[in-house]
PDB file of C-alpha atoms in Angstrom:
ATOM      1  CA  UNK A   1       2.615  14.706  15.290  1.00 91.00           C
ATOM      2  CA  UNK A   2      -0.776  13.961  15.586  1.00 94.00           C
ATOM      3  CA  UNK A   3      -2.713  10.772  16.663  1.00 92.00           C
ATOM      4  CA  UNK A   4      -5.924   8.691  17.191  1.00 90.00           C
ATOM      5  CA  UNK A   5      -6.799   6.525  20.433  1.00 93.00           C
ATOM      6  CA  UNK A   6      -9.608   3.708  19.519  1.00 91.00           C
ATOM      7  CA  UNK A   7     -11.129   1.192  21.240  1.00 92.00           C
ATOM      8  CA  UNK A   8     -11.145  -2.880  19.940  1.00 91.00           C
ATOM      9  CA  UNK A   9     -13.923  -4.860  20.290  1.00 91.00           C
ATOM     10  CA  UNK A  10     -12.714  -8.343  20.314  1.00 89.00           C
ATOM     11  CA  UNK A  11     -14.855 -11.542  20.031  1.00 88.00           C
ATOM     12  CA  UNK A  12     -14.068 -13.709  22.996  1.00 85.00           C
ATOM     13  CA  UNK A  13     -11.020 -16.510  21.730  1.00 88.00           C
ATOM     14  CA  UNK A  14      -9.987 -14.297  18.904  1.00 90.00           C
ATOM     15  CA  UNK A  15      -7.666 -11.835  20.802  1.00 87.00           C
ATOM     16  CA  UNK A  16      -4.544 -13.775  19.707  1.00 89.00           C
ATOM     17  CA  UNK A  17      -5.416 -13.741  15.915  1.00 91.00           C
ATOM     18  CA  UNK A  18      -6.017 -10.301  15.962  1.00 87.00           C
ATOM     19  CA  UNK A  19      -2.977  -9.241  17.702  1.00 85.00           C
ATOM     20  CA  UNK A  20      -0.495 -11.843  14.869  1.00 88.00           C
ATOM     21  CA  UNK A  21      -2.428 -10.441  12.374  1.00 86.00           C
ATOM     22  CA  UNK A  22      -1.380  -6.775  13.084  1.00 83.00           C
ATOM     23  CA  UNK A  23       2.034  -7.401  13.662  1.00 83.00           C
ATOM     24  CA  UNK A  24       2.450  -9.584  10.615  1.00 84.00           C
ATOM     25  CA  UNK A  25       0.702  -7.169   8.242  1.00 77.00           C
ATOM     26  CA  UNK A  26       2.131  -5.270   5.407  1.00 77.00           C
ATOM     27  CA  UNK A  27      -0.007  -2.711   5.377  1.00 81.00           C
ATOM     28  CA  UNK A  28       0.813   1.033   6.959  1.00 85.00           C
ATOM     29  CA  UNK A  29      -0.874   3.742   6.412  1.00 88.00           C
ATOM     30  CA  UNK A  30       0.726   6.405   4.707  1.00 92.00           C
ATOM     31  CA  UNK A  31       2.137   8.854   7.092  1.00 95.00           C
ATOM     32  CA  UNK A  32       2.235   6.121  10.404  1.00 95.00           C
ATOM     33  CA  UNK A  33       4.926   6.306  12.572  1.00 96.00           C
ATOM     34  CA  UNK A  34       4.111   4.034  15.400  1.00 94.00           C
ATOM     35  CA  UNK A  35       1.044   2.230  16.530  1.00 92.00           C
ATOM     36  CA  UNK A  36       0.688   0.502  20.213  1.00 92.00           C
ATOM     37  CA  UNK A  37      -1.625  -2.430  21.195  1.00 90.00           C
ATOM     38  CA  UNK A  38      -3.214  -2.489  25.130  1.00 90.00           C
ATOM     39  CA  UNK A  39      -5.062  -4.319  27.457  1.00 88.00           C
ATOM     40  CA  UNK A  40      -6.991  -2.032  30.240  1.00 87.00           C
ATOM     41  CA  UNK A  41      -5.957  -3.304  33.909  1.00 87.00           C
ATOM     42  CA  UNK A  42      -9.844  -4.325  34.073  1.00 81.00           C
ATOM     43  CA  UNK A  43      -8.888  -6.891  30.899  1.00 73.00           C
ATOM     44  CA  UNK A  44     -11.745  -5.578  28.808  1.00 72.00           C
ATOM     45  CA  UNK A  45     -11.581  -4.660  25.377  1.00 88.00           C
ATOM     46  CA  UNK A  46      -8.515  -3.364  24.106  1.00 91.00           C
ATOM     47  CA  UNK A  47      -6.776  -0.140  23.085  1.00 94.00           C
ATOM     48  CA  UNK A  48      -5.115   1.217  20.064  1.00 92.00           C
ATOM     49  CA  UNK A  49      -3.183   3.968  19.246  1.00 95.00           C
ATOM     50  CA  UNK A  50      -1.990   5.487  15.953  1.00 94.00           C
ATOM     51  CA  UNK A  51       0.490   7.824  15.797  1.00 97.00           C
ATOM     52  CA  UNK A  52       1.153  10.053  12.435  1.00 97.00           C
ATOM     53  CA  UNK A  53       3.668  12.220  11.206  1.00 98.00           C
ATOM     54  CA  UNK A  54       1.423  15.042  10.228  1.00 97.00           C
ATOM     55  CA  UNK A  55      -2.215  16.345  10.353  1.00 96.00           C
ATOM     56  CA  UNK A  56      -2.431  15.882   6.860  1.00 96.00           C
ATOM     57  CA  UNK A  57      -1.372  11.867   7.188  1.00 96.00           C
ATOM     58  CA  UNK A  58      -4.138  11.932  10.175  1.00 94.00           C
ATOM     59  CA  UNK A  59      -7.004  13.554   8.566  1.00 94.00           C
ATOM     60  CA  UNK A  60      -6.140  11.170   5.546  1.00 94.00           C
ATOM     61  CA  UNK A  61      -6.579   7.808   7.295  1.00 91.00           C
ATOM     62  CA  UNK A  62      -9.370   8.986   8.884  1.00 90.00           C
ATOM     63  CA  UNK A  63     -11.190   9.690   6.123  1.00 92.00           C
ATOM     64  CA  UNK A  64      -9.867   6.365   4.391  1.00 89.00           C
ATOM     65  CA  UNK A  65     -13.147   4.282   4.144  1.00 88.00           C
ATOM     66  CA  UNK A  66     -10.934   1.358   5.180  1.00 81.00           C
ATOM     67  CA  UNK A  67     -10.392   2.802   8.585  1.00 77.00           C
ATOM     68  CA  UNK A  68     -14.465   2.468   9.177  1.00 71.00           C
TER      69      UNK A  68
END
């Protein structure tokens, strides 16, 4: 497995949005297996991981313009 750990910027009032609109949406990347949402202790911005099934799945949403 292979995986990706980012970093969301999130305008101040819009956390709640964001976080409903990932959970409601359709959309998984080929190859996804899991993702997970957190908040820091410090409450600053939040972090995201993405975990794929292969390299190949990895290397292809990374690459996916969408991603950027």
């Amino acid at each position: 497995m292979y995986g990706t750990i980012f970093e969301i910027k999130v305008k101040e009032g819009h956390e709640q949005a964001l976080i409903e609109l990932m959970n409601e949406s359709d959309e998984t990347p080929e190859g996804m297996v899991a993702w997970f949402l957190m908040r820091p202790d410090d409450g600053s911005d939040l972090v995201g991981v993405a975990v794929f099934e292969s390299k190949e799945a990895h290397v292809r949403n990374a690459n996916d313009p969408a991603t950027n």
